[in-house]
Amino acid sequence: MSLIVQKYGGSSVRDAERVMNVANRIVETYDKGNDVVVVVSAQGDTTDDLIEKAQEINPKASKREMDMLLSSGEQISVSLLAMAIEKIGRPVISLTGWQAGFRTDSKYSAARIHKIDTERLHNELDKRKIIIVAGFQGVNKYDDITTLGRGGSDTSAVALAAALHAEVCEIYTDVDGVFTADPRFVKNAFKLDDISYDEMLELASLGANVLHNRSVELAKKYHVKLAVKSSLSKNEGTYVKEVDQVEKMLVRGVTRDNDCARVALCGIEDTPGKAYRVFALLSQNGISVDLIIQSIGNGEKKDISFTVTESDLDHAVQILEDNQAELKIDSIKTRRDVSKVSIVGAGMVNNAGVATTMFEALYNADINISMIATSEIKISVLVDQKDAERAVVAIHDKFML
Ligand code: ASP
Ligand code: MG
């Protein structure tokens, strides 16, 4: 007998039929003699709908009240799922984040879990109950409800698995696992049997929409074995764990991320400290910068370009314009219609030819690269957004076929 944590995403519980389907799957695991703790997200588009409701009333609502509102989505799904399991006739109890012991910091809408008081959970498990926990939420030291940020139920599930020393944390979604590329537009993309935490972390941060990246960070830190599976099939899924597959496949995934925008600072004074000032200003204002390039200066002027998320673009430009005179920048240019295309694979660490192969694939597809960034296990390029899907297909074909 083992303790298994399962997480079901919003699409897996979007209507009564899907809720019953999930209930049956949970009961199947329970009837094998396992202890089962389940985390669920809000049904379907509930969270988006709630955000819309708030915006109709007050687009600048405080984050505290937004968390109060958004946490209700998960409260609906845990109770409905518990009712479905009652109907099948197994002992079950639904719990909000607070009841399940999730204590977080006070950063509303992006809270971090401090600890989980597992006493209540253990009491219920001792009574052989199936526990259904509301994902994405906890309470802070004032006993106010907080949420963990969009997609945060994955993180709730991994944190529970770590706190309860679960055998495995199964993340159920509407796809069969982690794919080498987005199967919606890459026809020969295929499912990976396993992937390392580091590779998954990169994929999650680079636009593969399978797992919340903080959940992968947590899983790595606490050695939680993750299984990403479909709630609609019985297929094996993908295991995220410590794996040594360096020799098998050089590149494990190709992603694109349309949520980026480029800022070019043209003709900035070529003196020490300018890059420092620019990026210090941005980070002090909570803006993360991704790809960066700086041109060779000519002794007087140089150019610095970088990318930010689209939602940060206006704020970033505002800050730079406010300081344009002091920084001696001739002009600030921006573009939103750019995408970041990346390859990820632990095997590329010791392989010099990978970047060349990626650039060759783009050249053959006649796609222009405007920025490049590399790290040990990933290479990213910035391309025109209209070329992004084609770029992913070309690169995927080159490495995977
Ligand atoms: N319901 C929340 C969201 O839509 C949390 C989650 O689904 O993980 O972001
Ligand atoms: Mg999700």
Short mmCIF file of C-alpha atoms and ligand atoms in Angstrom, two decimals:
data_model
loop_
_atom_site.label_atom_id
_atom_site.label_comp_id
_atom_site.label_asym_id
_atom_site.label_seq_id
_atom_site.Cartn_x
_atom_site.Cartn_y
_atom_site.Cartn_z
CA MET A 1 0.00 0.00 0.00
CA SER A 2 1.31 3.46 -0.83
CA LEU A 3 0.29 7.04 -0.51
CA ILE A 4 -0.43 8.59 -3.87
CA VAL A 5 -1.08 12.27 -4.59
CA GLN A 6 -3.07 12.98 -7.73
CA LYS A 7 -3.78 16.36 -9.29
CA TYR A 8 -6.55 16.99 -11.82
CA GLY A 9 -6.52 20.15 -13.90
CA GLY A 10 -9.49 22.30 -14.81
CA SER A 11 -10.23 20.58 -18.13
CA SER A 12 -10.32 17.18 -16.39
CA VAL A 13 -13.23 18.32 -14.17
CA ARG A 14 -14.92 20.81 -16.47
CA ASP A 15 -18.43 19.29 -16.30
CA ALA A 16 -20.45 16.66 -14.40
CA GLU A 17 -19.43 13.87 -16.74
CA ARG A 18 -15.72 14.63 -16.35
CA VAL A 19 -16.11 14.95 -12.57
CA MET A 20 -17.64 11.46 -12.47
CA ASN A 21 -14.83 10.16 -14.68
CA VAL A 22 -12.23 11.55 -12.29
CA ALA A 23 -14.12 10.19 -9.27
CA ASN A 24 -14.04 6.70 -10.79
CA ARG A 25 -10.33 6.91 -11.44
CA ILE A 26 -9.65 8.03 -7.89
CA VAL A 27 -11.75 5.20 -6.49
CA GLU A 28 -9.87 2.72 -8.68
CA THR A 29 -6.58 3.81 -7.10
CA TYR A 30 -8.13 3.77 -3.62
CA ASP A 31 -9.63 0.31 -4.06
CA LYS A 32 -6.16 -1.08 -4.77
CA GLY A 33 -5.44 -0.31 -1.12
CA ASN A 34 -3.64 3.02 -1.61
CA ASP A 35 -4.08 6.15 0.45
CA VAL A 36 -5.16 8.85 -1.98
CA VAL A 37 -4.88 12.61 -1.62
CA VAL A 38 -6.23 14.56 -4.58
CA VAL A 39 -5.67 18.18 -5.57
CA VAL A 40 -8.10 19.77 -8.02
CA SER A 41 -8.16 23.00 -9.99
CA ALA A 42 -11.20 25.12 -10.72
CA GLN A 43 -13.50 23.70 -13.39
CA GLY A 44 -12.80 24.62 -17.02
CA ASP A 45 -12.47 28.38 -17.49
CA THR A 46 -13.81 29.26 -14.04
CA THR A 47 -10.73 31.21 -12.96
CA ASP A 48 -10.76 33.32 -16.14
CA ASP A 49 -14.49 33.93 -15.74
CA LEU A 50 -14.00 35.08 -12.15
CA ILE A 51 -11.24 37.47 -13.23
CA GLU A 52 -13.63 38.90 -15.83
CA LYS A 53 -16.34 39.38 -13.21
CA ALA A 54 -13.90 41.29 -11.03
CA GLN A 55 -12.84 43.48 -13.92
CA GLU A 56 -16.40 44.50 -14.64
CA ILE A 57 -16.58 45.93 -11.15
CA ASN A 58 -13.07 47.12 -10.40
CA PRO A 59 -10.15 46.55 -12.75
CA LYS A 60 -7.82 47.71 -9.98
CA ALA A 61 -9.20 45.46 -7.27
CA SER A 62 -6.71 44.67 -4.50
CA LYS A 63 -4.87 41.39 -4.75
CA ARG A 64 -6.25 40.32 -1.40
CA GLU A 65 -9.81 40.53 -2.70
CA MET A 66 -8.80 38.86 -5.97
CA ASP A 67 -7.44 35.90 -3.99
CA MET A 68 -10.63 35.73 -1.95
CA LEU A 69 -12.56 35.56 -5.22
CA LEU A 70 -10.35 33.20 -7.20
CA SER A 71 -9.98 30.66 -4.39
CA SER A 72 -13.73 30.04 -4.65
CA GLY A 73 -13.26 28.29 -8.01
CA GLU A 74 -11.33 25.46 -6.41
CA GLN A 75 -13.81 25.28 -3.54
CA ILE A 76 -16.52 24.46 -6.07
CA SER A 77 -14.57 21.66 -7.68
CA VAL A 78 -13.45 19.95 -4.44
CA SER A 79 -16.98 19.76 -3.11
CA LEU A 80 -18.41 18.48 -6.41
CA LEU A 81 -15.70 15.86 -6.70
CA ALA A 82 -16.26 14.74 -3.11
CA MET A 83 -20.00 14.41 -3.82
CA ALA A 84 -19.21 12.26 -6.86
CA ILE A 85 -17.08 9.94 -4.70
CA GLU A 86 -19.81 9.83 -2.04
CA LYS A 87 -22.15 8.69 -4.78
CA ILE A 88 -19.83 5.80 -5.68
CA GLY A 89 -19.84 4.97 -1.98
CA ARG A 90 -16.34 5.55 -0.66
CA PRO A 91 -15.35 7.61 2.40
CA VAL A 92 -14.21 11.04 1.28
CA ILE A 93 -13.70 14.56 2.57
CA SER A 94 -13.02 17.82 0.75
CA LEU A 95 -10.77 20.46 2.30
CA THR A 96 -9.93 24.06 1.43
CA GLY A 97 -6.25 25.02 1.37
CA TRP A 98 -6.57 26.33 4.92
CA GLN A 99 -8.22 23.16 6.22
CA ALA A 100 -5.52 21.08 4.54
CA GLY A 101 -2.86 23.05 6.44
CA PHE A 102 -1.33 25.19 3.68
CA ARG A 103 0.46 28.14 5.30
CA THR A 104 1.89 30.70 2.89
CA ASP A 105 3.61 34.05 2.93
CA SER A 106 1.50 37.18 2.37
CA LYS A 107 2.25 37.86 -1.26
CA TYR A 108 -1.33 37.83 -2.53
CA SER A 109 -1.76 36.33 -6.03
CA ALA A 110 1.79 34.93 -5.99
CA ALA A 111 2.14 33.42 -2.54
CA ARG A 112 4.80 30.89 -1.63
CA ILE A 113 4.07 27.91 0.59
CA HIS A 114 5.91 28.11 3.91
CA LYS A 115 4.77 24.79 5.31
CA ILE A 116 1.90 22.35 5.40
CA ASP A 117 0.52 21.34 8.80
CA THR A 118 -0.26 17.73 8.00
CA GLU A 119 -2.03 16.77 11.22
CA ARG A 120 -5.55 17.01 9.83
CA LEU A 121 -4.51 15.18 6.68
CA HIS A 122 -3.01 12.31 8.69
CA ASN A 123 -6.14 12.10 10.84
CA GLU A 124 -8.34 11.75 7.79
CA LEU A 125 -6.01 9.24 6.14
CA ASP A 126 -6.03 7.18 9.34
CA LYS A 127 -9.79 6.94 8.90
CA ARG A 128 -9.11 5.60 5.36
CA LYS A 129 -10.71 8.64 3.78
CA ILE A 130 -9.97 9.89 0.31
CA ILE A 131 -8.96 13.54 0.72
CA ILE A 132 -9.79 16.15 -1.91
CA VAL A 133 -7.80 19.35 -1.46
CA ALA A 134 -8.45 22.71 -3.14
CA GLY A 135 -5.41 23.56 -5.23
CA PHE A 136 -3.68 26.92 -5.69
CA GLN A 137 -4.55 28.32 -2.25
CA GLY A 138 -3.46 28.66 1.35
CA VAL A 139 -3.66 31.15 4.19
CA ASN A 140 -1.09 33.64 5.45
CA LYS A 141 -0.22 34.60 9.02
CA TYR A 142 -3.32 36.82 9.24
CA ASP A 143 -5.49 33.82 8.28
CA ASP A 144 -6.31 35.55 5.00
CA ILE A 145 -6.67 33.48 1.85
CA THR A 146 -3.79 33.64 -0.60
CA THR A 147 -3.32 32.06 -4.02
CA LEU A 148 -0.13 30.70 -5.54
CA GLY A 149 -0.32 32.29 -9.00
CA ARG A 150 -1.94 31.01 -12.20
CA GLY A 151 -1.44 27.29 -12.68
CA GLY A 152 -0.53 26.96 -9.00
CA SER A 153 -2.45 23.74 -8.32
CA ASP A 154 0.49 21.75 -9.68
CA THR A 155 2.60 23.33 -6.97
CA SER A 156 -0.01 22.52 -4.29
CA ALA A 157 0.09 18.88 -5.37
CA VAL A 158 3.87 18.60 -5.34
CA ALA A 159 4.09 20.34 -1.96
CA LEU A 160 1.57 17.86 -0.55
CA ALA A 161 3.44 14.93 -2.03
CA ALA A 162 6.63 16.20 -0.41
CA ALA A 163 5.01 16.86 2.97
CA LEU A 164 3.30 13.46 3.06
CA HIS A 165 6.27 11.57 1.58
CA ALA A 166 4.05 10.24 -1.19
CA GLU A 167 5.25 7.47 -3.45
CA VAL A 168 4.44 9.52 -6.53
CA CYS A 169 2.67 12.71 -7.52
CA GLU A 170 0.49 12.09 -10.56
CA ILE A 171 -0.46 15.19 -12.54
CA TYR A 172 -3.50 14.50 -14.72
CA THR A 173 -4.22 16.72 -17.67
CA ASP A 174 -5.86 16.47 -21.09
CA VAL A 175 -2.72 15.43 -22.96
CA ASP A 176 -0.84 12.14 -22.72
CA GLY A 177 2.30 13.53 -21.12
CA VAL A 178 5.25 15.73 -22.00
CA PHE A 179 5.84 15.97 -25.75
CA THR A 180 8.95 16.84 -27.74
CA ALA A 181 7.01 19.82 -29.13
CA ASP A 182 3.45 21.10 -29.18
CA PRO A 183 1.53 18.31 -30.97
CA ARG A 184 -1.11 20.81 -32.09
CA PHE A 185 1.18 22.10 -34.80
CA VAL A 186 4.14 19.72 -34.86
CA LYS A 187 2.71 16.58 -36.48
CA ASN A 188 5.54 14.21 -35.63
CA ALA A 189 6.00 15.39 -32.04
CA PHE A 190 6.08 12.42 -29.70
CA LYS A 191 5.62 11.75 -26.01
CA LEU A 192 8.71 11.34 -23.83
CA ASP A 193 8.78 8.38 -21.41
CA ASP A 194 10.87 10.29 -18.94
CA ILE A 195 12.61 13.61 -18.53
CA SER A 196 14.95 15.04 -15.92
CA TYR A 197 13.89 17.76 -13.47
CA ASP A 198 16.31 20.24 -15.02
CA GLU A 199 15.06 19.65 -18.54
CA MET A 200 11.45 19.86 -17.40
CA LEU A 201 12.18 23.09 -15.54
CA GLU A 202 13.57 24.66 -18.70
CA LEU A 203 10.68 23.40 -20.82
CA ALA A 204 8.15 24.68 -18.29
CA SER A 205 9.79 28.11 -18.22
CA LEU A 206 10.15 28.30 -21.99
CA GLY A 207 6.52 27.96 -22.92
CA ALA A 208 5.68 24.24 -22.72
CA ASN A 209 2.32 24.53 -21.01
CA VAL A 210 2.34 21.28 -19.09
CA LEU A 211 3.56 22.04 -15.59
CA HIS A 212 3.83 25.12 -13.41
CA ASN A 213 7.57 25.72 -13.22
CA ARG A 214 7.58 26.18 -9.45
CA SER A 215 6.07 22.74 -9.09
CA VAL A 216 9.05 21.28 -10.92
CA GLU A 217 11.47 23.28 -8.76
CA LEU A 218 9.81 21.87 -5.65
CA ALA A 219 9.76 18.34 -7.02
CA LYS A 220 13.49 18.53 -7.71
CA LYS A 221 14.25 19.96 -4.29
CA TYR A 222 12.29 17.31 -2.39
CA HIS A 223 12.91 14.42 -4.81
CA VAL A 224 9.22 14.00 -5.58
CA LYS A 225 8.70 11.67 -8.51
CA LEU A 226 6.21 13.24 -10.91
CA ALA A 227 4.07 11.47 -13.47
CA VAL A 228 2.31 13.58 -16.10
CA LYS A 229 -0.66 11.65 -17.51
CA SER A 230 -3.95 12.03 -19.31
CA SER A 231 -7.15 11.84 -17.27
CA LEU A 232 -8.91 10.56 -20.38
CA SER A 233 -6.75 7.55 -21.24
CA LYS A 234 -4.87 4.79 -19.46
CA ASN A 235 -1.57 5.59 -21.16
CA GLU A 236 1.68 5.55 -19.25
CA GLY A 237 2.44 9.27 -19.33
CA THR A 238 5.83 10.89 -18.75
CA TYR A 239 7.92 10.54 -15.60
CA VAL A 240 9.79 13.58 -14.37
CA LYS A 241 12.65 12.37 -12.21
CA GLU A 242 16.42 12.19 -11.91
CA VAL A 243 17.39 10.52 -15.19
CA ASP A 244 20.63 9.91 -16.95
CA GLN A 245 19.88 9.83 -20.63
CA VAL A 246 22.60 12.04 -21.93
CA GLU A 247 23.57 9.61 -24.64
CA LYS A 248 20.11 8.79 -25.86
CA MET A 249 18.84 12.11 -27.15
CA LEU A 250 20.60 15.38 -27.62
CA VAL A 251 17.50 17.53 -27.75
CA ARG A 252 14.45 16.61 -25.69
CA GLY A 253 12.09 19.40 -26.52
CA VAL A 254 11.48 22.36 -28.83
CA THR A 255 9.30 25.19 -27.54
CA ARG A 256 8.09 28.59 -28.54
CA ASP A 257 6.94 31.40 -26.31
CA ASN A 258 4.94 34.21 -27.86
CA ASP A 259 4.74 36.14 -24.61
CA CYS A 260 7.83 38.21 -25.18
CA ALA A 261 8.63 41.67 -26.47
CA ARG A 262 11.90 43.25 -27.51
CA VAL A 263 13.25 46.58 -26.29
CA ALA A 264 16.16 48.18 -28.15
CA LEU A 265 18.09 51.02 -26.55
CA CYS A 266 19.77 52.64 -29.53
CA GLY A 267 22.76 54.90 -29.10
CA ILE A 268 23.39 54.60 -25.39
CA GLU A 269 26.59 56.19 -24.13
CA ASP A 270 29.51 53.71 -24.24
CA THR A 271 30.85 54.21 -20.73
CA PRO A 272 31.17 51.83 -17.75
CA GLY A 273 28.04 51.30 -15.67
CA LYS A 274 25.38 51.91 -18.32
CA ALA A 275 24.22 48.27 -18.56
CA TYR A 276 24.28 48.06 -14.79
CA ARG A 277 22.05 51.15 -14.45
CA VAL A 278 19.55 49.96 -17.06
CA PHE A 279 19.10 46.48 -15.61
CA ALA A 280 19.19 47.65 -11.99
CA LEU A 281 16.33 50.06 -12.73
CA LEU A 282 14.30 47.29 -14.32
CA SER A 283 14.90 44.72 -11.59
CA GLN A 284 14.17 47.24 -8.82
CA ASN A 285 10.78 47.60 -10.45
CA GLY A 286 10.21 43.86 -10.51
CA ILE A 287 10.74 43.44 -14.26
CA SER A 288 12.62 40.33 -15.34
CA VAL A 289 14.75 40.57 -18.42
CA ASP A 290 15.39 37.54 -20.57
CA LEU A 291 17.57 37.55 -23.71
CA ILE A 292 20.14 40.37 -23.81
CA ILE A 293 22.51 41.54 -26.52
CA GLN A 294 24.86 44.47 -26.58
CA SER A 295 26.56 45.66 -29.72
CA ILE A 296 30.26 46.47 -29.85
CA GLY A 297 30.59 50.13 -29.01
CA ASN A 298 32.49 52.60 -31.13
CA GLY A 299 33.94 54.43 -28.16
CA GLU A 300 31.04 56.85 -27.92
CA LYS A 301 27.80 54.92 -28.43
CA LYS A 302 26.51 51.37 -28.29
CA ASP A 303 23.15 49.57 -28.53
CA ILE A 304 21.60 47.28 -25.91
CA SER A 305 18.58 45.10 -26.69
CA PHE A 306 16.69 42.76 -24.42
CA THR A 307 13.36 40.99 -24.06
CA VAL A 308 10.68 41.19 -21.37
CA THR A 309 7.22 39.64 -21.13
CA GLU A 310 4.53 41.50 -23.08
CA SER A 311 2.74 42.46 -19.90
CA ASP A 312 5.90 44.15 -18.58
CA LEU A 313 6.67 46.03 -21.80
CA ASP A 314 4.81 49.29 -21.14
CA HIS A 315 6.13 49.50 -17.60
CA ALA A 316 9.71 48.85 -18.77
CA VAL A 317 9.50 51.53 -21.45
CA GLN A 318 8.02 53.99 -18.99
CA ILE A 319 10.91 53.47 -16.58
CA LEU A 320 13.50 53.84 -19.32
CA GLU A 321 11.87 56.96 -20.74
CA ASP A 322 11.81 58.52 -17.29
CA ASN A 323 15.58 57.97 -17.15
CA GLN A 324 16.37 58.46 -20.83
CA ALA A 325 18.17 61.77 -20.40
CA GLU A 326 20.30 60.64 -17.47
CA LEU A 327 21.23 57.39 -19.26
CA LYS A 328 21.95 59.33 -22.47
CA ILE A 329 19.92 57.02 -24.74
CA ASP A 330 19.24 58.39 -28.27
CA SER A 331 16.08 56.34 -28.86
CA ILE A 332 14.04 53.46 -27.43
CA LYS A 333 12.42 51.07 -29.91
CA THR A 334 10.04 48.21 -29.11
CA ARG A 335 8.48 45.23 -30.87
CA ARG A 336 5.76 42.93 -29.60
CA ASP A 337 5.45 40.57 -32.56
CA VAL A 338 8.47 38.45 -31.65
CA SER A 339 8.71 34.92 -30.24
CA LYS A 340 11.33 32.98 -28.41
CA VAL A 341 12.06 29.54 -29.84
CA SER A 342 14.16 27.21 -27.72
CA ILE A 343 15.66 23.76 -27.63
CA VAL A 344 16.28 21.95 -24.35
CA GLY A 345 18.35 18.86 -23.60
CA ALA A 346 20.85 17.82 -20.95
CA GLY A 347 22.82 16.05 -23.68
CA MET A 348 23.88 19.29 -25.34
CA VAL A 349 26.32 20.19 -22.55
CA ASN A 350 29.18 18.34 -24.20
CA ASN A 351 28.13 18.72 -27.77
CA ALA A 352 29.45 21.68 -29.67
CA GLY A 353 27.47 21.11 -32.86
CA VAL A 354 23.98 21.57 -31.45
CA ALA A 355 23.73 25.32 -31.93
CA THR A 356 25.03 25.03 -35.50
CA THR A 357 22.42 22.40 -36.30
CA MET A 358 19.66 24.60 -34.87
CA PHE A 359 20.82 27.65 -36.85
CA GLU A 360 21.11 25.55 -39.99
CA ALA A 361 17.51 24.39 -39.61
CA LEU A 362 16.41 28.03 -39.35
CA TYR A 363 18.56 29.04 -42.31
CA ASN A 364 17.06 26.27 -44.46
CA ALA A 365 13.60 27.50 -43.52
CA ASP A 366 14.67 31.05 -44.39
CA ILE A 367 13.96 32.34 -40.89
CA ASN A 368 15.93 35.25 -39.52
CA ILE A 369 17.33 35.18 -35.98
CA SER A 370 17.41 38.48 -34.13
CA MET A 371 18.84 37.40 -30.77
CA ILE A 372 20.55 34.31 -29.37
CA ALA A 373 21.08 33.07 -25.83
CA THR A 374 22.60 29.83 -24.65
CA SER A 375 23.01 28.03 -21.34
CA GLU A 376 24.24 24.55 -20.46
CA ILE A 377 21.07 22.77 -21.42
CA LYS A 378 19.18 25.18 -23.65
CA ILE A 379 19.54 27.45 -26.65
CA SER A 380 17.00 30.19 -27.34
CA VAL A 381 16.59 32.43 -30.36
CA LEU A 382 14.30 35.34 -30.97
CA VAL A 383 12.40 35.29 -34.28
CA ASP A 384 9.43 37.09 -35.81
CA GLN A 385 6.25 35.79 -34.26
CA LYS A 386 4.83 34.92 -37.68
CA ASP A 387 7.77 32.52 -38.20
CA ALA A 388 7.68 30.89 -34.76
CA GLU A 389 5.59 27.79 -35.50
CA ARG A 390 7.53 27.16 -38.70
CA ALA A 391 10.75 27.54 -36.77
CA VAL A 392 9.68 24.95 -34.19
CA VAL A 393 8.68 22.50 -36.94
CA ALA A 394 11.96 23.00 -38.83
CA ILE A 395 14.10 22.54 -35.72
CA HIS A 396 12.06 19.57 -34.51
CA ASP A 397 12.39 17.88 -37.91
CA LYS A 398 16.11 18.46 -37.95
CA PHE A 399 16.82 16.96 -34.52
CA MET A 400 14.11 14.36 -34.09
CA LEU A 401 13.73 12.70 -37.51
N1 ASP B 1 -7.40 27.66 -11.18
C1 ASP B 1 -6.10 28.26 -11.17
C2 ASP B 1 -5.76 28.78 -12.56
O1 ASP B 1 -6.56 28.66 -13.47
C3 ASP B 1 -5.04 27.35 -10.65
C4 ASP B 1 -4.77 26.12 -11.49
O2 ASP B 1 -5.55 25.75 -12.34
O3 ASP B 1 -3.73 25.49 -11.28
O4 ASP B 1 -4.72 29.33 -12.76
MG MG B 2 -2.18 23.92 -15.36
#
